Structures are given as C-alpha cells and as structure tokens.
Amino acid sequence: MFQNSRLKMKPEFMIVPMIDIIFFLLVFFMMNSIETVAQKSLGVQLPQAQSATQVKQSPIILTLDKEGHILIDSKPYSIDEARNYITSKIGENPNTAVLLQADKNTQHGFVVAIMDMLKTIGVKKFSIAAS
C-alpha cells in the first residue's frame, strides 16, 4: 500500500579531493626538507670566537589595555616611566624591537600617544600585534 518512492542512495566516498590534499602536503614537506638538507650539506665549519657572547634579542612587549594603562612585561608603567625604560633599552641595543599589544577597545588617542612616544625615542623596529 504505502511504498517508499525515494531511491535509496548510498553515500559516495570522494577520493579525488583527498588525493589532491595529500599531494599538496607531500610537496610541501618535500620542499621544506630539501631546504633543510641543503643547509646541512654545505659543510661550513664556523670559527671559534674568543669573546663570544650570545645576544638575546627579544622584543619589548608593550601592552595597552582599554583604559589606557601601560604594561611592559606584565608590569604597570606610566607613560613617562615607559619612555625612560624603553630609552634605556634602546641605549643598550639600538635595534631592540617594540611590540605594541593594544586592546581593540582602546581609544585611538592612547595608541597614537604611544606610537608618537616611540618615534621620539628613536625606536627603529616597531610592530602592532593583531589576531
């Protein structure tokens, strides 16, 4: 009496797109391994330095919250204290980078004031963090 008129379709397994993805991954990893092997195969022996010092160049992370409070390495600073701190770090190493992490709800004026302060200090490497 009641007959199911719908055709029962079996799900199909699409293998062609998966092969494409596997091929792209294979090429990606092959290209990365070629670069690594080429660097190792040069066989350059670096000379030993008598007065070797390892320079750690981590950027100064300057955080600006939505109220305009300044944090450098998770410690609160006023704008003058931040200026003095960054000036001393730039004096030690002129190539020190500064990374500004500003809250998305921070007023534009606070960000501009920080950028202006960094420019007057003489920061050469400056970047703004975004997600």
Short mmCIF file of C-alpha atoms in Angstrom, two decimals:
data_model
loop_
_atom_site.label_atom_id
_atom_site.label_comp_id
_atom_site.label_asym_id
_atom_site.label_seq_id
_atom_site.Cartn_x
_atom_site.Cartn_y
_atom_site.Cartn_z
CA MET A 1 0.00 0.00 0.00
CA PHE A 2 2.46 2.61 1.13
CA GLN A 3 5.56 2.25 -0.86
CA ASN A 4 8.70 4.29 -0.30
CA SER A 5 9.15 6.05 -3.58
CA ARG A 6 12.50 7.55 -2.67
CA LEU A 7 15.52 5.93 -4.12
CA LYS A 8 17.97 4.76 -1.55
CA MET A 9 21.29 6.36 -2.44
CA LYS A 10 24.47 5.07 -0.98
CA PRO A 11 26.94 7.70 0.21
CA GLU A 12 29.91 8.04 -2.06
CA PHE A 13 33.46 8.44 -0.89
CA MET A 14 35.09 11.22 -2.91
CA ILE A 15 38.72 10.19 -3.17
CA VAL A 16 39.94 12.73 -5.75
CA PRO A 17 39.86 15.77 -3.39
CA MET A 18 41.63 13.75 -0.72
CA ILE A 19 44.34 12.73 -3.19
CA ASP A 20 44.80 16.41 -4.10
CA ILE A 21 45.25 17.39 -0.46
CA ILE A 22 47.69 14.55 0.18
CA PHE A 23 49.67 15.54 -2.91
CA PHE A 24 49.90 19.17 -1.78
CA LEU A 25 51.03 18.10 1.71
CA LEU A 26 53.62 15.78 0.19
CA VAL A 27 55.02 18.57 -1.99
CA PHE A 28 55.05 20.99 0.96
CA PHE A 29 57.02 18.65 3.21
CA MET A 30 59.39 17.69 0.39
CA MET A 31 60.21 21.34 -0.30
CA ASN A 32 60.82 22.03 3.39
CA SER A 33 63.08 19.00 3.76
CA ILE A 34 65.10 19.96 0.66
CA GLU A 35 65.84 23.36 2.20
CA THR A 36 66.91 21.78 5.50
CA VAL A 37 69.11 19.20 3.78
CA ALA A 38 70.72 21.89 1.61
CA GLN A 39 71.65 23.90 4.70
CA LYS A 40 73.18 20.88 6.41
CA SER A 41 75.03 19.66 3.34
CA LEU A 42 77.09 22.82 2.88
CA GLY A 43 79.59 21.57 5.44
CA VAL A 44 80.71 25.01 6.60
CA GLN A 45 82.75 24.93 9.77
CA LEU A 46 82.45 28.17 11.67
CA PRO A 47 85.49 29.51 13.52
CA GLN A 48 85.54 29.69 17.30
CA ALA A 49 85.38 33.16 18.80
CA GLN A 50 87.46 34.04 21.85
CA SER A 51 85.00 36.56 23.25
CA ALA A 52 81.70 35.11 22.11
CA THR A 53 78.57 36.48 23.72
CA GLN A 54 75.15 35.30 22.76
CA VAL A 55 72.79 38.19 22.16
CA LYS A 56 69.21 37.57 23.07
CA GLN A 57 67.05 39.99 21.16
CA SER A 58 63.56 39.55 22.47
CA PRO A 59 61.22 42.43 21.74
CA ILE A 60 59.88 44.76 24.39
CA ILE A 61 56.20 43.83 24.70
CA LEU A 62 54.22 46.97 25.47
CA THR A 63 50.59 46.22 26.35
CA LEU A 64 47.90 48.90 26.33
CA ASP A 65 44.57 47.99 27.92
CA LYS A 66 41.21 49.58 27.10
CA GLU A 67 41.55 52.15 29.92
CA GLY A 68 44.92 53.29 28.56
CA HIS A 69 47.10 51.64 31.23
CA ILE A 70 50.58 50.69 30.01
CA LEU A 71 52.12 47.33 30.89
CA ILE A 72 55.64 46.33 29.89
CA ASP A 73 56.45 42.69 30.52
CA SER A 74 53.31 42.49 32.72
CA LYS A 75 54.45 45.37 34.97
CA PRO A 76 52.44 48.64 35.08
CA TYR A 77 54.17 51.84 33.95
CA SER A 78 53.14 55.45 33.46
CA ILE A 79 53.92 56.92 30.05
CA ASP A 80 56.99 58.73 31.44
CA GLU A 81 58.26 55.58 33.16
CA ALA A 82 57.68 53.62 29.94
CA ARG A 83 59.60 56.28 27.99
CA ASN A 84 62.55 56.03 30.41
CA TYR A 85 62.51 52.22 30.39
CA ILE A 86 62.40 51.94 26.60
CA THR A 87 65.03 54.68 26.22
CA SER A 88 67.40 52.70 28.44
CA LYS A 89 66.75 49.50 26.47
CA ILE A 90 67.29 51.32 23.15
CA GLY A 91 70.51 52.78 24.59
CA GLU A 92 71.77 49.25 25.30
CA ASN A 93 70.78 47.93 21.86
CA PRO A 94 69.56 50.37 19.17
CA ASN A 95 67.98 47.50 17.20
CA THR A 96 65.63 46.47 20.01
CA ALA A 97 62.15 45.82 18.65
CA VAL A 98 58.96 47.01 20.35
CA LEU A 99 55.71 45.07 20.02
CA LEU A 100 52.54 47.03 20.86
CA GLN A 101 49.60 44.93 22.03
CA ALA A 102 46.65 47.30 22.24
CA ASP A 103 43.17 46.19 23.27
CA LYS A 104 40.68 46.54 20.43
CA ASN A 105 38.55 48.82 22.62
CA THR A 106 41.45 51.17 23.42
CA GLN A 107 40.85 54.77 22.42
CA HIS A 108 42.70 55.77 19.29
CA GLY A 109 44.38 58.66 21.12
CA PHE A 110 46.18 56.33 23.54
CA VAL A 111 47.64 54.27 20.70
CA VAL A 112 48.74 57.41 18.83
CA ALA A 113 50.37 58.78 22.01
CA ILE A 114 52.36 55.55 22.46
CA MET A 115 53.39 55.50 18.80
CA ASP A 116 54.46 59.15 19.00
CA MET A 117 56.46 58.45 22.16
CA LEU A 118 58.22 55.52 20.47
CA LYS A 119 59.03 57.65 17.44
CA THR A 120 60.54 60.45 19.54
CA ILE A 121 62.66 57.94 21.48
CA GLY A 122 64.07 56.62 18.22
CA VAL A 123 62.64 53.10 18.07
CA LYS A 124 63.60 51.64 14.69
CA LYS A 125 61.71 48.35 14.88
CA PHE A 126 58.07 48.71 15.84
CA SER A 127 55.11 46.42 15.21
CA ILE A 128 51.49 46.21 16.29
CA ALA A 129 50.11 42.83 17.36
CA ALA A 130 46.85 41.62 15.83
CA SER A 131 44.98 38.35 15.83
#
